[in-house]
mmCIF file of C-alpha atoms in Angstrom:
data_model
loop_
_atom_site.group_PDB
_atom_site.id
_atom_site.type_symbol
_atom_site.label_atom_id
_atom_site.label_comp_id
_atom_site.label_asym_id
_atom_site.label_seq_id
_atom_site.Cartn_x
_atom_site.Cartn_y
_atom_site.Cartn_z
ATOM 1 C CA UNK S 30 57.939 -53.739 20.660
ATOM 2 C CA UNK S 31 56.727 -57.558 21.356
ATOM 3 C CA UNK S 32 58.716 -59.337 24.208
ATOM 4 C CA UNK S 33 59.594 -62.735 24.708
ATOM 5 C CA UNK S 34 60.380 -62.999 28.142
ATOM 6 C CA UNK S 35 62.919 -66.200 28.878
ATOM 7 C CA UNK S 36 62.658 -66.658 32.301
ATOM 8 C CA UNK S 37 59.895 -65.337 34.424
ATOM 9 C CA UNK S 38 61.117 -65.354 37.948
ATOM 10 C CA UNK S 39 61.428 -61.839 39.785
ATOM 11 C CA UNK S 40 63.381 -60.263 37.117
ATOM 12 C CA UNK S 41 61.616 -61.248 34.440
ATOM 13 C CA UNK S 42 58.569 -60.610 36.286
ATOM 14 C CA UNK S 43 59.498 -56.708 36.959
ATOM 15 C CA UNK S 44 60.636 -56.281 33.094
ATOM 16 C CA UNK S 45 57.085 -57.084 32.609
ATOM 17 C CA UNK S 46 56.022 -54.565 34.064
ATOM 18 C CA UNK S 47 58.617 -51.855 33.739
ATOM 19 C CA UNK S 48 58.013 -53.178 29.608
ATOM 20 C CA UNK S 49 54.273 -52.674 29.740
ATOM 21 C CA UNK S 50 54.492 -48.738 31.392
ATOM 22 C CA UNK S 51 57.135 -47.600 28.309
ATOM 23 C CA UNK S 52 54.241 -49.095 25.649
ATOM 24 C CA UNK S 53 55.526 -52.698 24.886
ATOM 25 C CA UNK S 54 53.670 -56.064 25.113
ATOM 26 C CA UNK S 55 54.911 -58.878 26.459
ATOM 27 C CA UNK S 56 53.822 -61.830 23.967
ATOM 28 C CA UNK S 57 55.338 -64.746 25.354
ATOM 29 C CA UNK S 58 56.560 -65.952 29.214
ATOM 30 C CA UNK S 59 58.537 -68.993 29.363
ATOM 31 C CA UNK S 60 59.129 -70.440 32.743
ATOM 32 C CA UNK S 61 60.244 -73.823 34.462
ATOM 33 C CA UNK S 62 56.644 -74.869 34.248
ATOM 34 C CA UNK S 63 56.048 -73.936 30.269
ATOM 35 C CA UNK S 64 58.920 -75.228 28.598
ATOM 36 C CA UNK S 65 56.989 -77.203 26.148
ATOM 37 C CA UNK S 66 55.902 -73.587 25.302
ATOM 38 C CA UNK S 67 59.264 -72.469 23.998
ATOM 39 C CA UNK S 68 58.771 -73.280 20.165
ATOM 40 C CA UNK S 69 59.747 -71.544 17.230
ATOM 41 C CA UNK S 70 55.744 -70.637 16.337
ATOM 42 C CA UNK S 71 55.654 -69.311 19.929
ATOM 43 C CA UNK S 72 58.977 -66.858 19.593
ATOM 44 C CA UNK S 73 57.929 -65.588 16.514
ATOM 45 C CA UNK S 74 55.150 -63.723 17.714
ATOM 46 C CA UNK S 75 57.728 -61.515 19.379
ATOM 47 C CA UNK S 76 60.461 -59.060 18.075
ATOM 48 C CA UNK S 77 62.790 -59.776 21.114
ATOM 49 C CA UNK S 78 63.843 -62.043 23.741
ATOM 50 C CA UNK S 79 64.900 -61.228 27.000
ATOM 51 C CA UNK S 80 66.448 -63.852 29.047
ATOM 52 C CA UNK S 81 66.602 -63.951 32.581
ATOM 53 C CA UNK S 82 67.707 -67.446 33.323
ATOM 54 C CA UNK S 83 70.537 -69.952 35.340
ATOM 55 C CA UNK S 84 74.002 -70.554 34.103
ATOM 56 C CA UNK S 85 72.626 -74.466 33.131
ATOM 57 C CA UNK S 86 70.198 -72.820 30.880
ATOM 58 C CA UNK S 87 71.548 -69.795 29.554
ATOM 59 C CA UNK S 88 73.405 -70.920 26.697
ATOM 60 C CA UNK S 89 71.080 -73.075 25.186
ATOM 61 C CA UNK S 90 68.257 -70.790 25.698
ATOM 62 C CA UNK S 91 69.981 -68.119 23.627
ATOM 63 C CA UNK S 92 71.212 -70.684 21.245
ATOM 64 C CA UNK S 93 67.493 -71.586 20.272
ATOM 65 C CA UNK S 94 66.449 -68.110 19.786
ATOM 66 C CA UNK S 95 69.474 -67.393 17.012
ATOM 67 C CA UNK S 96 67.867 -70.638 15.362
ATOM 68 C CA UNK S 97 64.619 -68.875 15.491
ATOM 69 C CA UNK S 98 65.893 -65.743 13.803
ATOM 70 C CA UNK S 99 64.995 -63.592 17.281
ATOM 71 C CA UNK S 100 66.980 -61.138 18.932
ATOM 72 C CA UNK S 101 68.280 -61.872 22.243
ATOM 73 C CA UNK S 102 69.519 -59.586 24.939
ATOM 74 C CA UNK S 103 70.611 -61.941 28.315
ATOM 75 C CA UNK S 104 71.573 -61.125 31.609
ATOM 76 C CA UNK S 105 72.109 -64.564 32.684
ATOM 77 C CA UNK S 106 75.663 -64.746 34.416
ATOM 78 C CA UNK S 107 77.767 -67.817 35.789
ATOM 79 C CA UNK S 108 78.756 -69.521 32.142
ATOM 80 C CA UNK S 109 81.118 -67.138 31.062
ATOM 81 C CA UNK S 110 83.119 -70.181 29.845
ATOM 82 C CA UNK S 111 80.630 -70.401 26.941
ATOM 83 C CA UNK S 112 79.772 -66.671 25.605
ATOM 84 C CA UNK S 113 82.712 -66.842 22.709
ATOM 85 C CA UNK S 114 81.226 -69.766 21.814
ATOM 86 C CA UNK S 115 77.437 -68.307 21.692
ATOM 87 C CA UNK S 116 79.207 -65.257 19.930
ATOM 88 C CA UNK S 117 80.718 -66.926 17.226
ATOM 89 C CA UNK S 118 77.536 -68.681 17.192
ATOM 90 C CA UNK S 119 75.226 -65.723 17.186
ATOM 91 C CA UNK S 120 77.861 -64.327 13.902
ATOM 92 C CA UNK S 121 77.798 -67.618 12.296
ATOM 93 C CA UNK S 122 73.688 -67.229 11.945
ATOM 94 C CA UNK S 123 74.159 -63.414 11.455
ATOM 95 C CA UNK S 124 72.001 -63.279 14.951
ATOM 96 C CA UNK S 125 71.499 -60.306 17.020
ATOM 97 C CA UNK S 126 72.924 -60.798 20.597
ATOM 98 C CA UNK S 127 73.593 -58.405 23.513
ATOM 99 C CA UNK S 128 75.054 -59.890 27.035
ATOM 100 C CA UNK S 129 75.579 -57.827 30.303
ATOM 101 C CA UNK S 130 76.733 -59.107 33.312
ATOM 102 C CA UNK S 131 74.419 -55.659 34.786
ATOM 103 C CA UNK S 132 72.472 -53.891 33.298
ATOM 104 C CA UNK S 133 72.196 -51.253 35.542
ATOM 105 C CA UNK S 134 73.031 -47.469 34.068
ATOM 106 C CA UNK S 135 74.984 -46.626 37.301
ATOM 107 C CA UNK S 136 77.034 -50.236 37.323
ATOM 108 C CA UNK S 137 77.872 -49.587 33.753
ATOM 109 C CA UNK S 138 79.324 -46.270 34.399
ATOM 110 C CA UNK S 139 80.875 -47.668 37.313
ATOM 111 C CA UNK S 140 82.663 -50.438 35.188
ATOM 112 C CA UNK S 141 84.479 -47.295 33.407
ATOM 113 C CA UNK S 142 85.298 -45.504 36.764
ATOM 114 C CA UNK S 143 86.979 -49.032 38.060
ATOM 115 C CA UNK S 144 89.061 -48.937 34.537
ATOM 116 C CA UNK S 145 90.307 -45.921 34.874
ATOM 117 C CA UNK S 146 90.963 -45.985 38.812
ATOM 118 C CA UNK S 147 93.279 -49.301 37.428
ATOM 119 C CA UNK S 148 95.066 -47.508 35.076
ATOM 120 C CA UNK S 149 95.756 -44.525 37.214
ATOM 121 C CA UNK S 150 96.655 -47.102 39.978
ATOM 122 C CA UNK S 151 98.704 -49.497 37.657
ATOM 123 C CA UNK S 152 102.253 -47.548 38.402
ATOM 124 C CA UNK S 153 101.633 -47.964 42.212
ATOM 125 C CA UNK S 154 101.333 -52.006 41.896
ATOM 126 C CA UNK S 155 104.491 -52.326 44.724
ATOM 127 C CA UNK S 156 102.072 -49.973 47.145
ATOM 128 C CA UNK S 157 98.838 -50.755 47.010
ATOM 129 C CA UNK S 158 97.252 -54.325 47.347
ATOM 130 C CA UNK S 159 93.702 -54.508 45.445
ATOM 131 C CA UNK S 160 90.703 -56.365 46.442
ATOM 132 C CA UNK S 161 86.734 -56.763 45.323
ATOM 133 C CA UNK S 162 83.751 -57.573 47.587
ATOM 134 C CA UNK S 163 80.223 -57.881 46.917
ATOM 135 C CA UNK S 164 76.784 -58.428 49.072
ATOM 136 C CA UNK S 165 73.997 -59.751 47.059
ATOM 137 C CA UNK S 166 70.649 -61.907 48.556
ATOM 138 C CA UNK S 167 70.546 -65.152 49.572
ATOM 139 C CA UNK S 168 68.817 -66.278 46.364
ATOM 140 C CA UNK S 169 71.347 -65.273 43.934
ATOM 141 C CA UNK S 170 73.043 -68.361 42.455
ATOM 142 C CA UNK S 171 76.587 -67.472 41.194
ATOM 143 C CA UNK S 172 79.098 -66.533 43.605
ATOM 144 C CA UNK S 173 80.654 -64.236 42.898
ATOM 145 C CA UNK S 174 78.310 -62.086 41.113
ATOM 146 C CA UNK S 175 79.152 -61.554 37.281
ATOM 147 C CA UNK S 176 79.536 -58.130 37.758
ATOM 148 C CA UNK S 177 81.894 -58.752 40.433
ATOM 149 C CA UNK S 178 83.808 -61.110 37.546
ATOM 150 C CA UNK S 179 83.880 -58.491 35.116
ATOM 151 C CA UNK S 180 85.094 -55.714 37.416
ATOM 152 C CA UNK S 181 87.720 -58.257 38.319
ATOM 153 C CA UNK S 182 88.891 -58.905 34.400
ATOM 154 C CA UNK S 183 89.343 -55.357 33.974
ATOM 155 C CA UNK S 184 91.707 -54.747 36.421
ATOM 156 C CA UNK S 185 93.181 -58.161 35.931
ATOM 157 C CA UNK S 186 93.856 -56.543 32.118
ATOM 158 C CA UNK S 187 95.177 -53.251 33.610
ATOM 159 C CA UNK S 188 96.968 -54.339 37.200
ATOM 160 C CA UNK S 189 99.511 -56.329 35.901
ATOM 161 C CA UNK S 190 101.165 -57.822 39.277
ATOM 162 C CA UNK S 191 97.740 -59.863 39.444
ATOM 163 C CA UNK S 192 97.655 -62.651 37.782
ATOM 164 C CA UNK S 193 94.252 -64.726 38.261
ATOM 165 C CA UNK S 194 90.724 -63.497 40.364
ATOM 166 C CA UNK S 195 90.189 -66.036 43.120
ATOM 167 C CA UNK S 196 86.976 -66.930 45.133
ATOM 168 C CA UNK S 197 87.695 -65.429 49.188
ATOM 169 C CA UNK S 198 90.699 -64.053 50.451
ATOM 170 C CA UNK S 199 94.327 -64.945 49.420
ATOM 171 C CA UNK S 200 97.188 -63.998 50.897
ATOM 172 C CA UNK S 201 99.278 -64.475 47.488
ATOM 173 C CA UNK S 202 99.851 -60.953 45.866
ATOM 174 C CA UNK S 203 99.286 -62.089 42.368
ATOM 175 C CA UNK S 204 95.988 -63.653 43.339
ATOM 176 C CA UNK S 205 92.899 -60.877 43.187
ATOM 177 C CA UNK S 206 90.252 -61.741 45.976
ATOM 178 C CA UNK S 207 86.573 -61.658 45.512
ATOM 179 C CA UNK S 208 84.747 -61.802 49.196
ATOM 180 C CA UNK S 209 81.202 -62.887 48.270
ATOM 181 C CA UNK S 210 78.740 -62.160 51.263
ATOM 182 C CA UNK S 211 74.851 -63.541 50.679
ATOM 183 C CA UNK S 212 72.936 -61.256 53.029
ATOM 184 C CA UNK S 213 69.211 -60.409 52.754
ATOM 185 C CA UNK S 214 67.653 -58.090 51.095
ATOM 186 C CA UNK S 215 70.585 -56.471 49.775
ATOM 187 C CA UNK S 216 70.171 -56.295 45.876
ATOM 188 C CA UNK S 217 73.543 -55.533 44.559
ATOM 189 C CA UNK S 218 76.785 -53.760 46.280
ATOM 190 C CA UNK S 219 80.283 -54.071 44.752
ATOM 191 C CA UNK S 220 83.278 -52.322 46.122
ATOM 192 C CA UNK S 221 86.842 -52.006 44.491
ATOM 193 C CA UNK S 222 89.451 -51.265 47.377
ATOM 194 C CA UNK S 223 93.271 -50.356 46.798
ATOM 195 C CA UNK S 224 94.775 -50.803 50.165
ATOM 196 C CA UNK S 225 98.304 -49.624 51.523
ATOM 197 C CA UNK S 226 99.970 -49.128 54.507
ATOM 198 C CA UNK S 227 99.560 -45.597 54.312
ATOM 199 C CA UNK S 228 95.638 -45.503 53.486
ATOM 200 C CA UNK S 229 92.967 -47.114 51.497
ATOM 201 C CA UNK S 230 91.341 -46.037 48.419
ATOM 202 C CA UNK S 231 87.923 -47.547 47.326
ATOM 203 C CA UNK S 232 84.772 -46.867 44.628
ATOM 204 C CA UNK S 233 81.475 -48.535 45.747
ATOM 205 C CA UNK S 234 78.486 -49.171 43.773
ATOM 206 C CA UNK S 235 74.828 -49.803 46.021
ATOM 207 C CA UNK S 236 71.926 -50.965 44.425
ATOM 208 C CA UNK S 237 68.471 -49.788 46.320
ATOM 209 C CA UNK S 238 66.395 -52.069 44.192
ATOM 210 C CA UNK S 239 66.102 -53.888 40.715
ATOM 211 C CA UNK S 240 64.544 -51.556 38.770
ATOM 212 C CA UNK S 241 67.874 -50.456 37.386
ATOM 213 C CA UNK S 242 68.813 -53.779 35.957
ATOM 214 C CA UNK S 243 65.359 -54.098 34.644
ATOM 215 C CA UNK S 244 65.192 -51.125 33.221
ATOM 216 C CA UNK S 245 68.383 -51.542 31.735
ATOM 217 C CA UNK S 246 67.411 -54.866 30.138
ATOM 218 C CA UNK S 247 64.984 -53.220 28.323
ATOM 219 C CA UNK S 248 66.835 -50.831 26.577
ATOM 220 C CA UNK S 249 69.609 -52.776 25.302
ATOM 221 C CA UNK S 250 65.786 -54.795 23.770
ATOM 222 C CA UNK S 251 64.561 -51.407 22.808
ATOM 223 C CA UNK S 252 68.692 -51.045 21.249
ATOM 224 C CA UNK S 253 68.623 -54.518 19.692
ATOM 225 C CA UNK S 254 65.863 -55.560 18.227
ATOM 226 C CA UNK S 255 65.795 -54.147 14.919
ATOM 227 C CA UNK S 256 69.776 -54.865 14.718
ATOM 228 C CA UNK S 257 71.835 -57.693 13.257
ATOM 229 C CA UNK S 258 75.040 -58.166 15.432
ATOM 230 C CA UNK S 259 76.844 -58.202 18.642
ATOM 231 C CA UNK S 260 76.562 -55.605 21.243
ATOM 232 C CA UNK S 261 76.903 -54.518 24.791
ATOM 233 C CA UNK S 262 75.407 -52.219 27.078
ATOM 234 C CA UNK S 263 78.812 -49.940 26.140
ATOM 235 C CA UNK S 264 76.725 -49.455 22.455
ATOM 236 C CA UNK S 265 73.530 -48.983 24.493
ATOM 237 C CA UNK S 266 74.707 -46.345 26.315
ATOM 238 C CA UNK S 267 77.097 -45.052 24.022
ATOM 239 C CA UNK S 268 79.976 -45.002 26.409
ATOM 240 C CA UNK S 269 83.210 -44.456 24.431
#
């Protein structure tokens, strides 16, 4: 498999490598400093694009490698406002486009443990209070994390007393809290706590490193890149 590698910061830089030990070649490396190097000659050289960008970028980024006929598999987060519109986009060209807010195998099954503690929790909404937190690095730019925004849209879809996910705490019981701590070198830790005055119940997922998102990355590339369509990393893994 040839990669095009959109972004080529620490991520991007540890696909590379994880890429190059499973047999693929990374063709192309676009970075702040190349951008006159993301053409369509350039793209087609490679098979797939990974994109490991900002939320200023992301969309049109992705947008330019539909036009180029190139699968694209992003893990840029913090424009979710926009990713119907890429979508519709993406079908509109007959594209190929897979977006995760983690890639990670764990997080993923994680994001089905959190829907199902919501449903089982959904009946005991008088109870129990819920609540998300997550620690990431200093250098992360979105607060809060996507993954902590797409943990919170599940059980905003399930837990029906809450109404909206809101940055920090909130005393308002239809509001669902997000507490975003920036502490390094922590890579990644979510938690989803149901709190009453009787006792607390709470799933937590701990990164150790990137290699899980990385790795991830590159098989949803591996997944995609012979495929015309829309995915996630549920068809990746083929999580029912």
């Amino acid at each position: 498999m040839k990669i095009a590698l959109i972004g080529y910061g620490k991520m991007g830089q540890l696909i590379e490598k994880l890429a190059m030990g499973r047999g693929h070649e990374i063709v192309v490396k676009i970075h702040i400093d190349n951008t006159e190097e993301f053409t369509r000659p350039n793209l087609q050289k490679a098979n797939v694009a990974i994109e490991f960008t900002g939320p200023d970028s992301a969309f049109e980024n992705i947008k330019r490698c539909i036009d180029y006929n190139l699968p694209v598999v992003s893990g840029s987060t913090g424009w979710n406002e926009n990713l119907e519109s890429i979508r519709a986009y993406c079908k509109e060209k007959n594209g190929s486009f897979l977006h995760a807010s983690n890639f990670s195998i764990g997080v993923n099954i994680f994001f089905e443990v959190n829907k199902y503690l919501a449903k089982l929790m959904a009946s005991h909404n008088q109870e129990y209070d819920v609540s998300l937190k997550e620690i990431h690095h200093t250098q992360k730019k979105d607060s809060p994390s996507g993954t902590a925004v797409t943990l919170a849209e599940q059980v905003l879809e399930i837990f029906k007393t809450k109404k909206n996910w809101v940055k920090g705490y909130s005393s308002n019981r239809e509001d669902l809290s997000i507490i975003s701590e920036r502490i390094d070198p922590a890579p990644g830790t979510h938690q989803v706590k149901y709190s009453s005055g009787i006792d607390d119940i709470e799933i937590i997922h701990t990164a150790h490193n990137r290699g899980g998102f990385a790795l991830g990355a590159i098989q949803a590339a591996e997944y995609i890149h012979d495929k015309k369509g829309i995915f996630t990393m549920q068809d990746v893994l083929q999580i029912k």
